[in-house]
Short mmCIF file of C-alpha atoms in Angstrom, two decimals:
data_model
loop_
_atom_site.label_atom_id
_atom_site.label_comp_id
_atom_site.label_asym_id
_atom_site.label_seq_id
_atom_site.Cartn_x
_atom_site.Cartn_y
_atom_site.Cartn_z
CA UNK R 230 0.00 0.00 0.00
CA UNK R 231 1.53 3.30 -1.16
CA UNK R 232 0.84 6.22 0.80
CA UNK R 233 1.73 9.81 -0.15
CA UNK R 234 1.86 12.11 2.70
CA UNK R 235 1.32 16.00 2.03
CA UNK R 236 3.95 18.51 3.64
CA UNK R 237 3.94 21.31 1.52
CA UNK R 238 1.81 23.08 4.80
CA UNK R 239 4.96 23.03 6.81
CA UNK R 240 6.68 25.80 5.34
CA UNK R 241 4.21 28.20 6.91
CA UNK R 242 2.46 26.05 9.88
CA UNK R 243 3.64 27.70 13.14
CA UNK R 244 1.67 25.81 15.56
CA UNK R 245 -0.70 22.85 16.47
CA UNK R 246 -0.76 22.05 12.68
CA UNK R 247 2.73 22.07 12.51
CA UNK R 248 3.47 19.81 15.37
CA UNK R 249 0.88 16.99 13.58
CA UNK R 250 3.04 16.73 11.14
CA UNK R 251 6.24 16.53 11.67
CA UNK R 252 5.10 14.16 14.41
CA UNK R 253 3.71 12.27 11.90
CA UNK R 254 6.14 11.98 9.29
CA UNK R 255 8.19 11.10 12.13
CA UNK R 256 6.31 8.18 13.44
CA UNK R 257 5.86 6.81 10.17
CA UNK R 258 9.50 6.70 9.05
CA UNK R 259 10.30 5.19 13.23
CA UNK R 260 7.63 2.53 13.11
CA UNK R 261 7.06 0.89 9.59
CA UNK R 262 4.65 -1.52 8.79
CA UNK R 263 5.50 -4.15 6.09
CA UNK R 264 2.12 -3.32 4.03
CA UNK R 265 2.83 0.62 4.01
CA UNK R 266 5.21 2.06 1.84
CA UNK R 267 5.27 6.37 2.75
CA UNK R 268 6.06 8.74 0.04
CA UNK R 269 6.71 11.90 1.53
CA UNK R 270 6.02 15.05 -0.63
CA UNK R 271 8.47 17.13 1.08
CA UNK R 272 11.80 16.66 3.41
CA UNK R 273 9.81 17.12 6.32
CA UNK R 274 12.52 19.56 8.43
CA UNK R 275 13.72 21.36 5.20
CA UNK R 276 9.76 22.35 4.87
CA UNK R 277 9.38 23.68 7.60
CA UNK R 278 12.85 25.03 7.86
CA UNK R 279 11.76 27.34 4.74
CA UNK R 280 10.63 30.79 6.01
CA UNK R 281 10.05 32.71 2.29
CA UNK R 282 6.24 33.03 3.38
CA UNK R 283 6.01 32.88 7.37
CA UNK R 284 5.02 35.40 9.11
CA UNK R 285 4.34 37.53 6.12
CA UNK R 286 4.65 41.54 6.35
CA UNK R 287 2.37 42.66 3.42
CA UNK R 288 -0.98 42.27 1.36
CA UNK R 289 1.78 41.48 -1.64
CA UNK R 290 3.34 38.43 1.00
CA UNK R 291 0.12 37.05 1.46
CA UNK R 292 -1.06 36.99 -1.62
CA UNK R 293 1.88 35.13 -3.13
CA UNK R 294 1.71 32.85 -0.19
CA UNK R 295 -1.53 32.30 -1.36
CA UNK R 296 -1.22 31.99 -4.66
CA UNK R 297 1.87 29.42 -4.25
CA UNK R 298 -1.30 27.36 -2.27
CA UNK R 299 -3.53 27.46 -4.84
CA UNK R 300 -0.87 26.09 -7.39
CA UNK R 301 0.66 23.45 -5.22
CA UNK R 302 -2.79 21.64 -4.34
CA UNK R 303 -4.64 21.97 -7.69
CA UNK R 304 -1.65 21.44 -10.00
CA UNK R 305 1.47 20.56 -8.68
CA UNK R 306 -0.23 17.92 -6.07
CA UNK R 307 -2.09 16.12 -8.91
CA UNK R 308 0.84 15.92 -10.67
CA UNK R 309 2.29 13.89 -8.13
CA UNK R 310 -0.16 11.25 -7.34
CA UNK R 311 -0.02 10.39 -11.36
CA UNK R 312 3.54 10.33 -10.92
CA UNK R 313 4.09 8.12 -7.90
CA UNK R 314 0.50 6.44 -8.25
CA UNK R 315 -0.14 5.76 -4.35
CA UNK R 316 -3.05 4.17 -3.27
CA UNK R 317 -3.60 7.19 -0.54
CA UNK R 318 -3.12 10.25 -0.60
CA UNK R 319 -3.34 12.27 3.30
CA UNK R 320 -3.77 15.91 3.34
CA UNK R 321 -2.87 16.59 6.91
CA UNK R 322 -4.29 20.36 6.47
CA UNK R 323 -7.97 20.83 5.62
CA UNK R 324 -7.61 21.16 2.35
CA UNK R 325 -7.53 18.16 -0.54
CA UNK R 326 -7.45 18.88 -4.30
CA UNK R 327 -10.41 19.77 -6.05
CA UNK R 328 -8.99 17.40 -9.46
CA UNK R 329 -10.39 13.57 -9.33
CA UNK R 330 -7.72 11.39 -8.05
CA UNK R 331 -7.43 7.73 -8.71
CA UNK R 332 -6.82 7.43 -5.06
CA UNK R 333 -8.51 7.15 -1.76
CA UNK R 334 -7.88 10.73 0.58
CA UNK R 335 -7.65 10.75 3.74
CA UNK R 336 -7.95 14.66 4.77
CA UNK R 337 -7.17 15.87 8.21
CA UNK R 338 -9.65 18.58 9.43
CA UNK R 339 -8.17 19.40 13.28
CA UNK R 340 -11.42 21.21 14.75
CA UNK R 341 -14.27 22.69 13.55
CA UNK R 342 -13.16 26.26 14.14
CA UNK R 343 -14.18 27.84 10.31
CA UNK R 344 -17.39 27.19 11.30
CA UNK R 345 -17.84 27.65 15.18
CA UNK R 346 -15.97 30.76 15.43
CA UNK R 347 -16.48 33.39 11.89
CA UNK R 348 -15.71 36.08 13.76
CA UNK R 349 -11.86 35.18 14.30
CA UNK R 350 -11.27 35.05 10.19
CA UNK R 351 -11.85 37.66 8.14
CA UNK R 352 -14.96 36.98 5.74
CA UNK R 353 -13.01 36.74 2.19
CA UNK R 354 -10.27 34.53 3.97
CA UNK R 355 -12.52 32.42 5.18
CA UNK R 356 -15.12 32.26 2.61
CA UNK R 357 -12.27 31.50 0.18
CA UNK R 358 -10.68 28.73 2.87
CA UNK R 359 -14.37 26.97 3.31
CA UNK R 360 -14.43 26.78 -0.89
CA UNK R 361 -10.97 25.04 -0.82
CA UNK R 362 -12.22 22.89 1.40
CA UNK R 363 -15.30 21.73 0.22
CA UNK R 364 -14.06 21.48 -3.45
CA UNK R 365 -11.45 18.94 -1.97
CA UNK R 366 -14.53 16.89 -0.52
CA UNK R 367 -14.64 14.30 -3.74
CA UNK R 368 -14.65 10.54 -4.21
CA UNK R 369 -13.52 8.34 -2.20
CA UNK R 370 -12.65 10.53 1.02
CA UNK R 371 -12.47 9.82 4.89
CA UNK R 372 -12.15 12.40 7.38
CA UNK R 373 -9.52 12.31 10.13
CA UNK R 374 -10.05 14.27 12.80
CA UNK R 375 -8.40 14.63 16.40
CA UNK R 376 -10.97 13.97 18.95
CA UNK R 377 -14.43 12.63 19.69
CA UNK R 378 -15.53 16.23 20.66
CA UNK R 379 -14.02 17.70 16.97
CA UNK R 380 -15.76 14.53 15.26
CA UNK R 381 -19.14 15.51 16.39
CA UNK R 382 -18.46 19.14 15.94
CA UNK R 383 -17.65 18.60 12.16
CA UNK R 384 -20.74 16.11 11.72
CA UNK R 385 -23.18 19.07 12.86
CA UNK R 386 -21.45 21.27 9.81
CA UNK R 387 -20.18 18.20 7.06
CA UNK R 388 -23.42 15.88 7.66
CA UNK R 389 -22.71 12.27 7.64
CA UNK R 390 -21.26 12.57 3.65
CA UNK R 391 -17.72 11.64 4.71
CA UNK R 392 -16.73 8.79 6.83
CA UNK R 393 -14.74 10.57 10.32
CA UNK R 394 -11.72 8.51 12.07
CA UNK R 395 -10.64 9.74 15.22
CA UNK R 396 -6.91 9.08 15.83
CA UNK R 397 -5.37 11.11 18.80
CA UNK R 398 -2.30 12.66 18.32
CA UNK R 399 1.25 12.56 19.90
CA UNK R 400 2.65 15.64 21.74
CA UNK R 401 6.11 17.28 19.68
CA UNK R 402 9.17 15.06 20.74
CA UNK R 403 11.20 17.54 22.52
CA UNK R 404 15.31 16.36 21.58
CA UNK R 405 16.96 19.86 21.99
CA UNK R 406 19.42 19.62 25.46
CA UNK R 407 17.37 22.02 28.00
CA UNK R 408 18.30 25.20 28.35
CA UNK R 409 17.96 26.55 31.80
CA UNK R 410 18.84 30.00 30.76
CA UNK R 411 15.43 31.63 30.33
CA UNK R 412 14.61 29.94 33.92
CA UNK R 413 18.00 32.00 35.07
CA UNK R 414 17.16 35.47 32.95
CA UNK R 415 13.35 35.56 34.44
CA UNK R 416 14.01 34.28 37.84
CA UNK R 417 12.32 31.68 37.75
CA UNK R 418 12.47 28.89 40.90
CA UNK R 419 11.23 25.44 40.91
CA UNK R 420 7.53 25.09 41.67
CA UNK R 421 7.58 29.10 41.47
CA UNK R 422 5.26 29.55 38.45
CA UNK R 423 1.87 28.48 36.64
CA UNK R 424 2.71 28.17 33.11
CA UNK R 425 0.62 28.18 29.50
CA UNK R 426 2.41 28.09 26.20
CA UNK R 427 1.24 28.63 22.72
CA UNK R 428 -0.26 31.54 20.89
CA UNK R 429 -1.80 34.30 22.34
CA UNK R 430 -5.14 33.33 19.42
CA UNK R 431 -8.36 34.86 21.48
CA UNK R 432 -9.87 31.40 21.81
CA UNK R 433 -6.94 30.90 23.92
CA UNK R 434 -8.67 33.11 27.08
CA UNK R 435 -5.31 34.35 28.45
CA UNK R 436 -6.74 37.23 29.83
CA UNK R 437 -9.13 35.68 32.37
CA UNK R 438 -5.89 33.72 33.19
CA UNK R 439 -3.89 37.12 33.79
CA UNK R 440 -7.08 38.39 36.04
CA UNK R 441 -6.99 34.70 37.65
CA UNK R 442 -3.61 35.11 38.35
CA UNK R 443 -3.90 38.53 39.89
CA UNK R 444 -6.79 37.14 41.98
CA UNK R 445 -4.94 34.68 43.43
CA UNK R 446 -1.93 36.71 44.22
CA UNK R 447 -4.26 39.25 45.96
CA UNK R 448 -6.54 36.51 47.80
CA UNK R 449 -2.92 33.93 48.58
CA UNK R 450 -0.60 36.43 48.75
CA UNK R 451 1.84 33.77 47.02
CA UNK R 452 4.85 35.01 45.23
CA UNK R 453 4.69 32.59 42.20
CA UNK R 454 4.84 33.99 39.26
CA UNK R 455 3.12 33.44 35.37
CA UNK R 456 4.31 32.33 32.52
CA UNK R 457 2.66 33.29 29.21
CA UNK R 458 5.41 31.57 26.04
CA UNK R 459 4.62 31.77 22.56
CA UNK R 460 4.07 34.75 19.54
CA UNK R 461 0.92 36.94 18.78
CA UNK R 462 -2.49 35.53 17.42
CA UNK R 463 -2.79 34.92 13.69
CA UNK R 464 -4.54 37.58 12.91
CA UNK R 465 -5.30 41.12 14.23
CA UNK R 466 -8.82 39.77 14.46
CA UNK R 467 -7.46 36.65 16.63
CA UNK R 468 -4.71 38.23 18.38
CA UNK R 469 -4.98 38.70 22.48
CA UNK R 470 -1.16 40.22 22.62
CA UNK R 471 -1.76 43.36 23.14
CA UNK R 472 -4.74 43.05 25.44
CA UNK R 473 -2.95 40.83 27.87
CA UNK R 474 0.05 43.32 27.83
CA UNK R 475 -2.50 46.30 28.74
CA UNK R 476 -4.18 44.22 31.65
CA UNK R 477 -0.60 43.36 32.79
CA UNK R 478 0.31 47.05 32.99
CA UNK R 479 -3.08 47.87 34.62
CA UNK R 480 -2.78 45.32 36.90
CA UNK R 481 0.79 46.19 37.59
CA UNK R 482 1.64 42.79 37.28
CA UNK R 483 5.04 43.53 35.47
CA UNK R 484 7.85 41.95 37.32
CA UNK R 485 5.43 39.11 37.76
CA UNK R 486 4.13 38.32 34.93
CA UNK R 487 6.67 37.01 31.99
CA UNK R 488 5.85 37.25 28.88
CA UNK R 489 8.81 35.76 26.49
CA UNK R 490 7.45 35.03 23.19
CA UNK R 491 8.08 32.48 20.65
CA UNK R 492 10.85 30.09 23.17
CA UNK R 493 13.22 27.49 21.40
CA UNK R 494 12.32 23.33 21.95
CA UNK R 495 15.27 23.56 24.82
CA UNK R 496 13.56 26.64 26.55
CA UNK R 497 9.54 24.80 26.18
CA UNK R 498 11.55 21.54 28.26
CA UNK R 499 13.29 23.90 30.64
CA UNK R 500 9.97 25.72 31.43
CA UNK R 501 7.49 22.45 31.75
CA UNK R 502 10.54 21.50 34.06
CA UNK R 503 10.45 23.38 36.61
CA UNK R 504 6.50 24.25 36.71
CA UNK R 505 4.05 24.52 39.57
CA UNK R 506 1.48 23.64 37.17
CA UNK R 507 0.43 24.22 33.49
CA UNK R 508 -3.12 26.45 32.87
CA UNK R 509 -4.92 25.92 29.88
CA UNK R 510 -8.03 28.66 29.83
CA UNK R 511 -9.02 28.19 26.44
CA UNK R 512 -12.66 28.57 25.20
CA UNK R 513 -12.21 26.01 22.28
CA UNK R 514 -9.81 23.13 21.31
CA UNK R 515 -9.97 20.60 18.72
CA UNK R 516 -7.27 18.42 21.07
CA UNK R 517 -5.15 20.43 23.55
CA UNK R 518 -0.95 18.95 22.80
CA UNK R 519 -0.06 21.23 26.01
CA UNK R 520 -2.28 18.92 28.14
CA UNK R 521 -0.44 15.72 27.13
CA UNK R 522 2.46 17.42 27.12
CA UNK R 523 2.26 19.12 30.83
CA UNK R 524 1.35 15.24 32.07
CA UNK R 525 4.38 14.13 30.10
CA UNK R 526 6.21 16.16 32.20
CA UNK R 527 4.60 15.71 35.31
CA UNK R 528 3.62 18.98 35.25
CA UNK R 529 -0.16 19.08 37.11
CA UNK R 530 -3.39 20.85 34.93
CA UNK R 531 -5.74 23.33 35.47
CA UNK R 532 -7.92 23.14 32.51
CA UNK R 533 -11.03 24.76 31.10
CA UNK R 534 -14.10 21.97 31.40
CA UNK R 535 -14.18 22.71 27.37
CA UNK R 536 -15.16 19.10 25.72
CA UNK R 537 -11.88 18.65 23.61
CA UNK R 538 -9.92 18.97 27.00
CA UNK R 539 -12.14 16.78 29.06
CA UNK R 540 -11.83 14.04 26.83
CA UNK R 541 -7.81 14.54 26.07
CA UNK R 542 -7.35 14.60 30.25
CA UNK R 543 -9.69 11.97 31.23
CA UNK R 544 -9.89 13.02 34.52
CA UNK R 545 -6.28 13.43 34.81
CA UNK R 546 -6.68 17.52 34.80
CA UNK R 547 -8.32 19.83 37.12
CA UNK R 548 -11.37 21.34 35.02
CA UNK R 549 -12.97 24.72 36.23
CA UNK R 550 -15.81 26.22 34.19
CA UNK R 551 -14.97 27.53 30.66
CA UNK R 552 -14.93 31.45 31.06
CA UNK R 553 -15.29 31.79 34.95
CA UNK R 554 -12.90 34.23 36.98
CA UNK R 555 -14.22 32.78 40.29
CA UNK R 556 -13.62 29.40 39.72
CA UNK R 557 -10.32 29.37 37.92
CA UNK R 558 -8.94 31.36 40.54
CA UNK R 559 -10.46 28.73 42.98
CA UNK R 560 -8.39 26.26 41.11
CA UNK R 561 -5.59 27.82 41.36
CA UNK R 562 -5.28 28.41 45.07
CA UNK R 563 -6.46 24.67 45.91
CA UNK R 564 -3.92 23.32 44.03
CA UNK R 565 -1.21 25.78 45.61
CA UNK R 566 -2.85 24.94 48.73
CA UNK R 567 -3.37 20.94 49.05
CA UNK R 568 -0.10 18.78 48.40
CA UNK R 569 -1.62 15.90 48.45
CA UNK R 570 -4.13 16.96 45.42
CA UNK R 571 -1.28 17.64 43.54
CA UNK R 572 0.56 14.91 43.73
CA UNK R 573 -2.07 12.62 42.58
CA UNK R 574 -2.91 14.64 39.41
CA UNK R 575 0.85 14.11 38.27
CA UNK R 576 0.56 10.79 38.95
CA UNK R 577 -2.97 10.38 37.05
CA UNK R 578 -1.09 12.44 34.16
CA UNK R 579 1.63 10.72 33.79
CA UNK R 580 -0.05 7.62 32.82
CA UNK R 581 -2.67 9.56 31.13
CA UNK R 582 0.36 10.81 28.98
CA UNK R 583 1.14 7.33 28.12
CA UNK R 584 -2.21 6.98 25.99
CA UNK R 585 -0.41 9.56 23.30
CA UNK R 586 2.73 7.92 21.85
CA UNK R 587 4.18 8.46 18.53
CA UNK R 588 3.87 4.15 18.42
CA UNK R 589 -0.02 4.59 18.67
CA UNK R 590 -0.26 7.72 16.65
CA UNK R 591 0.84 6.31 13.41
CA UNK R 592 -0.59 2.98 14.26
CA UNK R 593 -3.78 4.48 14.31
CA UNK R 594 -2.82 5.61 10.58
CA UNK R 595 -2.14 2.06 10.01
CA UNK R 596 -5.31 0.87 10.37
CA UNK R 597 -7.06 3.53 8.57
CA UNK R 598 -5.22 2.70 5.51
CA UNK R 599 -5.50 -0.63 5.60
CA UNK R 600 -9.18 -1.24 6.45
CA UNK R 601 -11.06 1.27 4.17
CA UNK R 602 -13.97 2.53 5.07
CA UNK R 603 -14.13 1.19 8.70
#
C-alpha cells in the first residue's frame, strides 16, 4: 500500500498544525509496517525550515503565499499522485485537491473552528478557505479528525457525507538539550510559576488567566509567578497580545508576569521543568498537545471543562468552568494549597500521557489505511 503524505503546509504552519506533522512523518518513518510504503512530498525539516512566506509583512506576502497554495494543491499535487500512483493520498491540512484522483484521501480537518468561530477570520479569507475545502470533498474521502468532541463538531457542519476517524495525536518530541537559561534570565524557581504556552489566538482566554492570576496573588498572597510563552495571534482579528500586555500594565503585574514570546524546543523543556502547574483557559480546542504534554512532564493541569480537553485529560486535569474568573482562581489556590491533590494529578497524568505515543499515533494511521472505510 503506497501512501503519499502531504507537507507542503509546513513551510508556513507555526503551531498545532505544525506539530501533527512533523510528528507524523516522524512516526511513520520510526515505526514501519511491512504493508505501508510512505512517500513523503516534502523533506519534512527542510519544509518547515523554509521561512520565504512565514510570518508575512504585506498584502503582496500574502497573496503570493496564497497563490503558491492554490498552485501546489490543484496542479502541482495532482501531478504527483499520477507520478508516484499511491493508493492514498493524506492531506494533513484541511484542504484536498479539487482534481479527481485515482486514489482514496484521507484529509485531516483538526477542529471545527471555520465554522464555530467566523468572527476570528476575516470573511473573504474564510469564505475562500471553506471553498478550498469543500471542493477537496470528492470521491472516495475519509475524514480524520483529532478527537471525539471535533468529530461531532464537524458532523453538525459536514453531515454524515464523509466517513470521520478519530486518531489522537502525539505531543512534539522535545530532543533539543534544556536550556535553563530563560529559567535563570526571568528568575524563575522550581515550583515558582503556573505556566501556559502557545499563541496568544483569542480562543486561547489568556486574559481571564492574567485576572486569575492577579486574583490569586491578591486573595494567597503567594509570590509565584506566570508564565505566558509563545508569539501573537494569527490575525489582528485573533490576536490577544496586546490586550494581555495592557491588563498586565493595569494590573501592575510587570515583574510578575513574563511574557517571552516564541521560546526554542530547549527553553519549552526547561519551562514544563520546573513548573508549579500548566493552565490551559481556552474557550475552544480541537485536542489540547499542552495537556499531554504538561502530564508528560509531570507537570499538574488546570484546565477549562471545554469538551476537547475533558476528553484529552480523562480526569487526569483539574477542570474549572470555561470562562469563569471565580472558579479558575479557585483552582488555582487549591492546588497551591493541598499537596496531596497535587501529587495525585501528576501521577494520574503521567499515565494519562502514556495513551499519546508516537507508536499509537501512526498505528492508528495504520489501520485507517489498511481497512477502508471502517
Amino acid at each position: 500500500m503506497n501512501v503519499l503524505l502531504d507537507l507542503q503546509y509546513l513551510n508556513v504552519a507555526t503551531s498545532g498544525i505544525k506539530t501533527y506533522m512533523m510528528e507524523l512523518a516522524k512516526a511513520a518513518r520510526r515505526y514501519s509496517h511491512p504493508d505501508v510504503h510512505w512517500i513523503f512530498t516534502h523533506e519534512p525539516e527542510k519544509q518547515a525550515a523554509d521561512n520565504n512566506y512565514k510570518f508575512p509583512q504585506s498584502k503582496i506576502q500574502r497573496l503570493n503565499y496564497h497563490l503558491d497554495y492554490l498552485r501546489w494543491k490543484e496542479f502541482q499535487l495532482p501531478d504527483l499522485v499520477k507520478k508516484h500512483k499511491p493508493d492514498v493520498l493524506i492531506c494533513p491540512d484541511f484542504v484536498s485537491p479539487a482534481a479527481s484522483l485515482n486514489c482514496r484521501r484521507l484529509t485531516v480537518f483538526h477542529d471545527a473552528f471555520f465554522w464555530q468561530m467566523p468572527q476570528n477570520y476575516p470573511k473573504w479569507w474564510r469564505k475562500y478557505f471553506l471553498n478550498l475545502i469543500a471542493k477537496g470533498l470528492k470521491e472516495n474521502t475519509e475524514i480524520i479528525t483529532t478527537t471525539y468532541y471535533s468529530k461531532k463538531s464537524l458532523i453538525q457542519y459536514l453531515g454524515n457525507d464523509w466517513p470521520i476517524n478519530v486518531i489522537y495525536q502525539a505531543p512534539k518530541m522535545l530532543h533539543d538539550p534544556i536550556e535553563p537559561t530563560i529559567l535563570k534570565n526571568h528568575q524563575l524557581e522550581k515550583e515558582g510559576y503556573f505556566l501556559h504556552i502557545g499563541t496568544f489566538d483569542r480562543r486561547k482566554n489568556l486574559p481571564l488567566l492574567v485576572k486569575a492570576y492577579s486574583e490569586f496573588l491578591t486573595q494567597t498572597g503567594s509570590d509565584k509567578k506566570l508564565v505566558l510563552a509563545g508569539g501573537a495571534g494569527q490575525s489582528k482579528q485573533m490576536d490577544d497580545f496586546p490586550i494581555v500586555q495592557k491588563l498586565v500594565e493595569d494590573l501592575q503585574l510587570e515583574n510578575q508576569v513574563i511574557l517571552p514570546g516564541y521560546v526554542s524546543d530547549g527553553a519549552i523543556k526547561a519551562l514544563y521543568s520546573q513548573a508549579f502547574a500548566y493552565v490551559f483557559p481556552s474557550q475552544n480546542e480541537g485536542f489540547g498537545i499542552p495537556i499531554v504534554e504538561s502530564m508528560g512532564f509531570g507537570v499538574p493541569v488546570i484546565h477549562s471543562d471545554q469538551e476537547a480537553l475533558l476528553e484529552v485529560a480523562n480526569g487526569a486535569g483539574m477542570p474549572f468552568q470555561t470562562g469563569s474568573l471565580e472558579d479558575l482562581t479557585k483552582k488555582m489556590i487549591l492546588l497551591s494549597q493541598e499537596n496531596d491533590l497535587r501529587a495525585q494529578l501528576i501521577e494520574k497524568g503521567k499515565k494519562r500521557a502514556e495513551d499519546f505515543s508516537a507508536k499509537k499515533f501512526i498505528e492508528a494511521f495504520h489501520q485507517v489505511i489498511l481497512n477502508p472505510g471502517k
